[in-house]
XYZ file of C-alpha atoms in Angstrom:
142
model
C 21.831 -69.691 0.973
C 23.716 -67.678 3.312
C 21.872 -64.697 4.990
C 23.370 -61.197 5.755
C 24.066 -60.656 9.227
C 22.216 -57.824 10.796
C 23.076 -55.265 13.399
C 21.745 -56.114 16.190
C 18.600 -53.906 17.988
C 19.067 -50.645 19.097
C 17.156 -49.325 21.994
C 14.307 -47.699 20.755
C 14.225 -49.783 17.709
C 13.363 -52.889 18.788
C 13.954 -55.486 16.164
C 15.138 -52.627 13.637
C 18.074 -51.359 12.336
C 18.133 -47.626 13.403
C 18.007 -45.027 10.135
C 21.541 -43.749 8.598
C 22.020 -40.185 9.954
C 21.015 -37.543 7.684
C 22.777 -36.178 4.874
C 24.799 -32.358 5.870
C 26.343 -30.657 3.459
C 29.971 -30.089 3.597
C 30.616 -25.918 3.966
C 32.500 -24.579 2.206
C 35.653 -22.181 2.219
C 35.470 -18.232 1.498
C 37.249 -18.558 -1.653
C 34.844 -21.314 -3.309
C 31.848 -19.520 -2.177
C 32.816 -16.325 -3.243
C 33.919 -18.117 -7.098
C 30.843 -20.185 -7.189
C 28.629 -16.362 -6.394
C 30.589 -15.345 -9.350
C 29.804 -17.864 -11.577
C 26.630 -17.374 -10.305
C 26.504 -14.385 -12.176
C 28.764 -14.640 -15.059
C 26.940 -17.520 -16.388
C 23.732 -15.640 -16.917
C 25.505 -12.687 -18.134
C 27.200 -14.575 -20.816
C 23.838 -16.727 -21.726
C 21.178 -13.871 -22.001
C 22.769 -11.818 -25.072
C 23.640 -15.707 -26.473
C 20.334 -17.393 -25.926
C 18.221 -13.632 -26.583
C 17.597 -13.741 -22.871
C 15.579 -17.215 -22.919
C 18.151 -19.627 -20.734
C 19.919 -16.801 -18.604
C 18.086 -18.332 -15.515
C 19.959 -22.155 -15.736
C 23.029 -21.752 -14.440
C 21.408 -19.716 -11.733
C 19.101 -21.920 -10.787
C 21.303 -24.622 -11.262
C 23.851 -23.092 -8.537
C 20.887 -22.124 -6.035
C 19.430 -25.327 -5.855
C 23.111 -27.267 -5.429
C 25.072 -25.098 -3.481
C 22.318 -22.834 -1.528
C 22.909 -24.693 1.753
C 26.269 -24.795 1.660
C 27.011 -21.151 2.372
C 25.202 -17.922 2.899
C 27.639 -16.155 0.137
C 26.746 -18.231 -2.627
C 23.014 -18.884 -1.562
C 22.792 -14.815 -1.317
C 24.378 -14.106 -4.854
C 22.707 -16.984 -6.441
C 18.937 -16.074 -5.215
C 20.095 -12.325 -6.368
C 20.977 -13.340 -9.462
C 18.006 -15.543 -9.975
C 15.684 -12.144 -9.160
C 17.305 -10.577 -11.774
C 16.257 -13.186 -14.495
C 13.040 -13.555 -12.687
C 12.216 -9.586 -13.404
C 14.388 -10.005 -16.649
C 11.765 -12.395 -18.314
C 9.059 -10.757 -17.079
C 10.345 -7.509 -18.928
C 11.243 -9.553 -22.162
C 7.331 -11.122 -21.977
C 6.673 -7.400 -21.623
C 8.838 -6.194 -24.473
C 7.741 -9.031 -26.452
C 3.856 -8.056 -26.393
C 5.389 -4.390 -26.721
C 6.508 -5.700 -30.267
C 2.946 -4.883 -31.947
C 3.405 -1.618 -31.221
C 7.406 -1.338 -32.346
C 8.297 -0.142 -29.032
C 9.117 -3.654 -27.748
C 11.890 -3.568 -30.605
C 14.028 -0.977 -28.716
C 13.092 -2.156 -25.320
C 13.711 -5.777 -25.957
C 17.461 -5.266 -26.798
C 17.799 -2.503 -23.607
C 16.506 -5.098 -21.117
C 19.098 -7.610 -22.183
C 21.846 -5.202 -21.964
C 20.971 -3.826 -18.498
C 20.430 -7.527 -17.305
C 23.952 -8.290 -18.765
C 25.231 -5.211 -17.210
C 23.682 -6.034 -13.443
C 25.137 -10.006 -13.628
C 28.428 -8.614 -14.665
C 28.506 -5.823 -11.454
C 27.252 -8.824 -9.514
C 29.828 -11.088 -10.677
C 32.345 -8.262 -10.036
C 30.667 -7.424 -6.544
C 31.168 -11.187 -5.551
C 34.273 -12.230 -6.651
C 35.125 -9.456 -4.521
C 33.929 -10.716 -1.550
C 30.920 -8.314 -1.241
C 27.537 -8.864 -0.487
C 25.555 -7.041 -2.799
C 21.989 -6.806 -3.146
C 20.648 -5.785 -7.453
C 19.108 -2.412 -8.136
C 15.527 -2.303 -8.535
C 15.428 -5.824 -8.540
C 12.716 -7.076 -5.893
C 13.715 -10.064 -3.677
C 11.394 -12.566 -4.892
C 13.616 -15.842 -3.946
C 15.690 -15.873 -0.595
C-alpha cells in the first residue's frame, strides 16, 4: 500500500496542508463584455413574443449569475435587463387578472411588445458600448 506524499506544514498550519487560493474570475475584454450585454438583451427579446412572455427572464438570469463578476458592462446590462422581465411579469400577472374584464386582452399583447421593444434598444445601446439604464423600469437587482 503505498501512501501519497504530503506537503509538508506550513507555518500557521501546523500539521495541515494550507487551503487552495480562492477561485477569481478571469475579466474580461471590452468587446466580450459589451457582446455578452447584448445577448443579454437579445435573448429575452427574442423569447418573450416566442414563449408569450413566460421564459424571457432565462437567458438573463442565466448571464447575470455567470458573468456578473466578470465585468461591470455585462453585470450592468444583464441586472437591467433582468428589471425589465422582473416588471414585465409583474404586468403580464397584471394583464392576466385584467383578462376577466377584456381589458387584459389588449394590454397583455402591448406589454410584450414594449418589453420586446426595450431589450432590443438595450441590446442596441450595448453592443454599442453604452451604458444605458431602461425607462420606467425600477432597479430592483444591481
Amino acid at each position: 500500500m503505498s501512501e501519497h506524499p504530503q506537503l509538508p506544514p506550513q507555518q500557521g498550519f501546523p500539521g495541515r496542508t494550507p487551503p487552495p487560493p480562492a477561485y477569481t474570475p478571469a475579466p474580461m475584454s471590452p468587446t466580450e463584455e459589451r457582446n455578452l450585454g447584448m445577448i443579454a438583451h437579445l435573448v429575452p427579446a427574442v423569447l418573450l413574443p416566442l414563449s408569450a412572455g413566460t421564459l424571457g427572464f432565462v437567458g438573463s438570469l442565466v448571464i447575470y449569475l455567470v458573468y456578473k463578476d466578470r465585468g461591470p458592462f455585462v453585470r450592468a446590462h444583464a441586472a437591467n435587463s433582468l428589471n425589465v422581465q422582473i416588471i414585465t411579469a409583474i404586468l403580464l400577472l397584471a394583464s392576466s387578472v385584467l383578462m376577466l374584464l377584456l381589458v387584459g386582452f389588449i394590454l397583455y399583447p402591448l406589454v410584450i411588445v414594449v418589453a420586446t421593444v426595450i431589450h432590443v434598444l438595450g441590446a442596441v445601446k450595448a453592443n454599442n458600448g453604452e451604458w444605458w439604464t431602461p425607462p420606467m423600469t425600477p432597479q430592483l437587482v444591481k
